Short mmCIF file of C-alpha atoms in Angstrom, two decimals:
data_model
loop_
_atom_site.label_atom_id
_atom_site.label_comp_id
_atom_site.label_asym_id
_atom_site.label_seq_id
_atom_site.Cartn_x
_atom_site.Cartn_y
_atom_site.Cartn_z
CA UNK A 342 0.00 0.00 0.00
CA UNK A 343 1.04 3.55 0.07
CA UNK A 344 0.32 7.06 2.24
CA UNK A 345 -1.58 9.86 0.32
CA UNK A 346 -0.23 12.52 2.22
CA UNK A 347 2.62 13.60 4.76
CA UNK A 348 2.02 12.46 8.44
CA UNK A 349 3.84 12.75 11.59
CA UNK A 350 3.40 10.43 14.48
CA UNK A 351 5.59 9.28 17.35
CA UNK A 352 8.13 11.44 15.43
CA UNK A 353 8.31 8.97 12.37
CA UNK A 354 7.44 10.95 9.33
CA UNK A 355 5.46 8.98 6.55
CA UNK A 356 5.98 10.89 3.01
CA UNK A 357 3.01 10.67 0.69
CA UNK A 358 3.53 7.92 -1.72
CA UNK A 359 5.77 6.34 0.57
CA UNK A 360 4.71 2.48 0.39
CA UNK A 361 4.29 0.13 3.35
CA UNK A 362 3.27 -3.29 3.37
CA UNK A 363 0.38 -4.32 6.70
CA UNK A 364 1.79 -7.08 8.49
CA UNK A 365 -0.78 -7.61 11.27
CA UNK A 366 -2.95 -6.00 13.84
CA UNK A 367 -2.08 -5.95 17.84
CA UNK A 368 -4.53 -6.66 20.26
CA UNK A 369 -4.32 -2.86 21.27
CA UNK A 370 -6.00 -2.12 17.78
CA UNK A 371 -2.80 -0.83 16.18
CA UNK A 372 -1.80 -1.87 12.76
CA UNK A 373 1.63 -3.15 12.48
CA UNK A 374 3.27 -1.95 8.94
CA UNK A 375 6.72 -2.71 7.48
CA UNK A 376 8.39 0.21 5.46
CA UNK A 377 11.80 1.52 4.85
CA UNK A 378 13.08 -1.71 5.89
CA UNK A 379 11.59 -1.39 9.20
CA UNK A 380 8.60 -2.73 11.42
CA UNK A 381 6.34 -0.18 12.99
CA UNK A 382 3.04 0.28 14.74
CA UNK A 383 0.33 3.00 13.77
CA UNK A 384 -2.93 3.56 14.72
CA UNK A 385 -5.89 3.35 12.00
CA UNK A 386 -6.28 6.87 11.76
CA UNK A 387 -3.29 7.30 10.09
CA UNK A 388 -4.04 4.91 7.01
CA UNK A 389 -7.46 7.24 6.74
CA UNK A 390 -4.72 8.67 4.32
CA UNK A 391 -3.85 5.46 2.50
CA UNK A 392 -3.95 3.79 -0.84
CA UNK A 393 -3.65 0.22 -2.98
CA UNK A 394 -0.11 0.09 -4.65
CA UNK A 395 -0.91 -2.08 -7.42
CA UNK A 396 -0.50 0.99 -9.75
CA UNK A 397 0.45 4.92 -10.12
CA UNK A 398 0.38 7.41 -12.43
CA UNK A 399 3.44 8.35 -14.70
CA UNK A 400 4.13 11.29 -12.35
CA UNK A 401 3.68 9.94 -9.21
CA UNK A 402 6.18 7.17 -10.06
CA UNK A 403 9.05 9.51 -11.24
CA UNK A 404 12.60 8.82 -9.01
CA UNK A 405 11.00 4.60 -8.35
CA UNK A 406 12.40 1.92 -9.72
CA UNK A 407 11.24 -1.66 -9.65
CA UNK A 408 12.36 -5.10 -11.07
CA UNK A 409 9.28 -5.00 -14.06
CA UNK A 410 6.92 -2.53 -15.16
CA UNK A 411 3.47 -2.57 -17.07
CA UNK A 412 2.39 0.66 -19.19
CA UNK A 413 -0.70 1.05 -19.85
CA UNK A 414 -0.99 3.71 -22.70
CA UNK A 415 -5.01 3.39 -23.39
CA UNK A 416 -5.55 4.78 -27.33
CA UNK A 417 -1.85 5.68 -27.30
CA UNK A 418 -2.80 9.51 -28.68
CA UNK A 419 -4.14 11.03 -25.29
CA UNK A 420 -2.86 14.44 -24.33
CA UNK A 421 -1.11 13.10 -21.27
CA UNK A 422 1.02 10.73 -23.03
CA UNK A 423 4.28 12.58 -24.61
CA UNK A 424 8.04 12.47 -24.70
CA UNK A 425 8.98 13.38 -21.39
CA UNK A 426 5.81 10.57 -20.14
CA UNK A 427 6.85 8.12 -22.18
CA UNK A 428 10.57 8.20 -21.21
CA UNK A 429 10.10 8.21 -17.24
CA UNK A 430 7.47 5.16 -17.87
CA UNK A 431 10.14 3.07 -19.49
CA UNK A 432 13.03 4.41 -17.29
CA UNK A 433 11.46 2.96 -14.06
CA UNK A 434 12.22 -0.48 -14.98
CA UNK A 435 15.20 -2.97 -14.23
CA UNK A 436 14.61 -5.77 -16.15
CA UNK A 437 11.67 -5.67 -18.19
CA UNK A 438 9.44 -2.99 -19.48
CA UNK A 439 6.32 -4.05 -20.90
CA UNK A 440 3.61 -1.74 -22.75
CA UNK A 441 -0.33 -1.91 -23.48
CA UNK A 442 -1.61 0.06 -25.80
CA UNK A 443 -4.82 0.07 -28.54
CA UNK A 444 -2.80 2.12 -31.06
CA UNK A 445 1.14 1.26 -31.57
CA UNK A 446 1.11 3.50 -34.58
CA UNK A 447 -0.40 6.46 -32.47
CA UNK A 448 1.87 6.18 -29.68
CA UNK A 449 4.51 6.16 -31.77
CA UNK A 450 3.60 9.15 -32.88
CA UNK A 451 3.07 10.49 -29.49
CA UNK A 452 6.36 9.98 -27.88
CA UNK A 453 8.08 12.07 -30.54
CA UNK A 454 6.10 15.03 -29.44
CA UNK A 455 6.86 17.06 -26.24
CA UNK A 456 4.11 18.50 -24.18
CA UNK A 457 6.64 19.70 -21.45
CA UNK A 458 5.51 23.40 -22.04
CA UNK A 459 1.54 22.54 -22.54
CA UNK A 460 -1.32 23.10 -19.68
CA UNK A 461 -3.55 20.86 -18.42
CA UNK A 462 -6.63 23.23 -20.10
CA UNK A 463 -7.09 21.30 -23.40
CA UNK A 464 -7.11 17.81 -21.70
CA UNK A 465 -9.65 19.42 -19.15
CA UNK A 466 -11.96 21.12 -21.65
CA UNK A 467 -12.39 17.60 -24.00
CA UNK A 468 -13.12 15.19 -20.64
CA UNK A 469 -15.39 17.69 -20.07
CA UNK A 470 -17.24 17.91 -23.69
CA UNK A 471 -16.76 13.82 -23.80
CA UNK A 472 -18.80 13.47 -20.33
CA UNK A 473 -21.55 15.71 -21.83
CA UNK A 474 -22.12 13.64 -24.37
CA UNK A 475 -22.21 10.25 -22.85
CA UNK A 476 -24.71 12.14 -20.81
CA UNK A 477 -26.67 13.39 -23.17
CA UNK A 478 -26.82 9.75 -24.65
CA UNK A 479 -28.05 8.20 -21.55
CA UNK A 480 -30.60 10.59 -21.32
CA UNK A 481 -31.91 9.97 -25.19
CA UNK A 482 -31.54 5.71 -24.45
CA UNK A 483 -33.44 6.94 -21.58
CA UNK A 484 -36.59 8.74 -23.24
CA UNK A 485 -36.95 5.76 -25.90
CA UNK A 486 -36.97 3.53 -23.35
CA UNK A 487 -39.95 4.41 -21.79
CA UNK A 488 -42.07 5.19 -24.94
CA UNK A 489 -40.39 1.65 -26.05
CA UNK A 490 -41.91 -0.04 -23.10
CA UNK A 491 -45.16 1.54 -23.64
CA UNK A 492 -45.71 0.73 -26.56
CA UNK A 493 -44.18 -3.32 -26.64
CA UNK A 494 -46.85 -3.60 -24.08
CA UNK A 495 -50.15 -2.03 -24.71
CA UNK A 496 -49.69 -2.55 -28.50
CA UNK A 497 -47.92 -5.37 -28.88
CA UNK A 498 -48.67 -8.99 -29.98
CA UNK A 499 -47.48 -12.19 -28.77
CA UNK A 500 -45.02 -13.70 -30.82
CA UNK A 501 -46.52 -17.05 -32.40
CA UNK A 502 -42.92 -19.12 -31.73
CA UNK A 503 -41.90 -17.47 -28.95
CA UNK A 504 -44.88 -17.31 -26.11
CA UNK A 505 -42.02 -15.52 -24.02
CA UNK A 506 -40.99 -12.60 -26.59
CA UNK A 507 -43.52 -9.49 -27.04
CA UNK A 508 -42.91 -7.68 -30.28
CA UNK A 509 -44.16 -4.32 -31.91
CA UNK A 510 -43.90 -3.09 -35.33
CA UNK A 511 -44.36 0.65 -36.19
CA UNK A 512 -44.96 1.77 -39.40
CA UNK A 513 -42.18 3.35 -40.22
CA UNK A 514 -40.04 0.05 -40.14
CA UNK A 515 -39.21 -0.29 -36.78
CA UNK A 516 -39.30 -3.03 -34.91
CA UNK A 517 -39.64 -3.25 -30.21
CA UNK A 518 -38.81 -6.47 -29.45
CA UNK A 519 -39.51 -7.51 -25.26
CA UNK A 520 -38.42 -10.57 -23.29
CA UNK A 521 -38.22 -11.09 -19.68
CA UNK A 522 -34.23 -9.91 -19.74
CA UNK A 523 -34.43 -7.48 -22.13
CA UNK A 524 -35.35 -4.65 -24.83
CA UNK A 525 -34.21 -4.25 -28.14
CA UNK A 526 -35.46 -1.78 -30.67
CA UNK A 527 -34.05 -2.22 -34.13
CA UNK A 528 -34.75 -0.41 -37.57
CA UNK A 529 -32.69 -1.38 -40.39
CA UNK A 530 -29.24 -2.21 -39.49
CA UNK A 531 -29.19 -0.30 -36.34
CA UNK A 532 -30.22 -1.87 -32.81
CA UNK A 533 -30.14 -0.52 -29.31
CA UNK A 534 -30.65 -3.02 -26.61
CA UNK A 535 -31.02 -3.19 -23.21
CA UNK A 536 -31.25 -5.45 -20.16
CA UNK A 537 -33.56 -6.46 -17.54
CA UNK A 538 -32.58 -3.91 -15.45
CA UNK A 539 -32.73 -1.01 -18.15
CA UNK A 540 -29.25 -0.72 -18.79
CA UNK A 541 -27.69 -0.29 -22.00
CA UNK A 542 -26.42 -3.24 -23.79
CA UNK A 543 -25.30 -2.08 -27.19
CA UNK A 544 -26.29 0.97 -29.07
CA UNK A 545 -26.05 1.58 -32.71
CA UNK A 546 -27.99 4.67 -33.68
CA UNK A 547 -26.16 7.93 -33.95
CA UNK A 548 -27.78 10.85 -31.71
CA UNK A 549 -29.48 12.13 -34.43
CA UNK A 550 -30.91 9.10 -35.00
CA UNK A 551 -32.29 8.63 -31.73
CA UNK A 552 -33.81 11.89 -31.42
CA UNK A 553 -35.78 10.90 -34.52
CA UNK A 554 -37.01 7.71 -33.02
CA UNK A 555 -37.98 9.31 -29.87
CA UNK A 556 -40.12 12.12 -31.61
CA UNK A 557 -41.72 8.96 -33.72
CA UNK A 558 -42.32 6.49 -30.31
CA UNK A 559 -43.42 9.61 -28.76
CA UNK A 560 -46.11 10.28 -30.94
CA UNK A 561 -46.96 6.76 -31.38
CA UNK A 562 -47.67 6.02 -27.55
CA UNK A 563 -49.23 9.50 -27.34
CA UNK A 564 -52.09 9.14 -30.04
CA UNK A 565 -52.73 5.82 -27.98
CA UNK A 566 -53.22 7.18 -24.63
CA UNK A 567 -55.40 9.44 -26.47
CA UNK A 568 -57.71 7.03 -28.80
CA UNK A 569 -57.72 4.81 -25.00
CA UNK A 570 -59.27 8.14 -23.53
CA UNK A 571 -61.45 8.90 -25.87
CA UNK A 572 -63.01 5.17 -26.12
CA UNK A 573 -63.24 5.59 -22.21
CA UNK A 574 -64.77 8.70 -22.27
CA UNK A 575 -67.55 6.94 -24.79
CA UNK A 576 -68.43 3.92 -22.56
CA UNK A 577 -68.73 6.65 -19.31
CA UNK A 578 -71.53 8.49 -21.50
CA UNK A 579 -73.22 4.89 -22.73
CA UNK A 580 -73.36 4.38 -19.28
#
């Protein structure tokens, strides 16, 4: 494990990022630690400030060293990975440096660029743009859903070789298909599924797309409510 942040106790100073390995507990409720080569007891207060070791960032690993080292460079063209990165990542290791990466082309390309002199303000500003979005999908997946579910049930039909699937089919070629573990509305080549408990399996319709399906379900379930209104409304007067 390792301490997030400085800490003094019993005048021993523990240096965030300083690793420690828990060898036991005493009967006092202290927690007896090895680090530095040494054997210590601390109380549990002090790893409030504490961490798993099983990985750190590029940064946070500058001036370590160990016997082998795994680098995981995700696409391989993010903004954080660059010359200066790259080189303390593969400098940390003794004997064998192994890397991960989607992309060796891109992260080829990467490590021959420096970012030493560039801000943290792009990188920032495109998590931020790249959470809106997923966002904004949910929220679409969301709003078909429901109409979806609407409609698979109160319109619905059985299907004749499956007594355990419910299916729709809307005029304009779509297609709401509803077992007991799931939801799948397809039209054409595209699909968007989910599971039994409404989350999304696999989505193939671009945004636009879905905003065009939702106006269409929308309407669909709404001029049902409305024609099972009105037919209400005409057995209350019968009455």
């Amino acid at each position: 494990m390792k301490f997030t942040r400085n800490h003094y106790q019993n005048q021993q100073k523990k240096i965030n990022g300083q690793k420690f390995t828990v060898l036991g507990f005493e009967s006092n409720g202290q927690i007896k630690i090895s680090t530095k080569g040494k054997t210590q007891t601390v109380s549990s207060d002090l790893l409030l400030y504490s961490d798993y070791r099983y990985a750190d960032t590029v940064h946070s690993s500058q001036g370590k060293t160990a016997e082998y080292c795994i680098y995981a460079a995700g696409s391989g063209n993010s903004l954080t990975v660059g010359r200066e990165s790259f080189y303390v990542a593969a400098s940390r290791a003794k004997q064998e440096f192994t890397v991960y990466t989607a992309s060796s082309k891109a992260l080829g390309v990467s490590v021959t660029k420096s970012r030493a002199q560039e801000n943290a303000l792009p990188l920032v500003s495109s998590k931020t743009r790249t959470h809106k979005s997923v966002g904004n999908l949910r929220e679409l997946e969301f709003k078909l859903l429901l109409s979806a579910k609407y409609l698979v049930e109160q319109q619905g039909k059985d299907n004749s070789h499956n007594r355990l699937e419910r299916v729709y089919q809307s005029s304009d070629g779509t297609e709401i298909r509803r077992t007991k573990n799931s939801l799948t509305i397809t039209q054409g080549d595209r699909e968007l599924e989910f599971d039994g408990n409404n989350a999304t399996v696999r989505n193939t319709f671009s945004a636009p797309q879905m905003e065009s399906q939702i106006k269409a379900r929308t309407n669909e379930m709404e001029q049902h409510i409305q024609i099972k209104q009105s037919k209400t409304q005409e057995w209350s007067i019968s009455r």
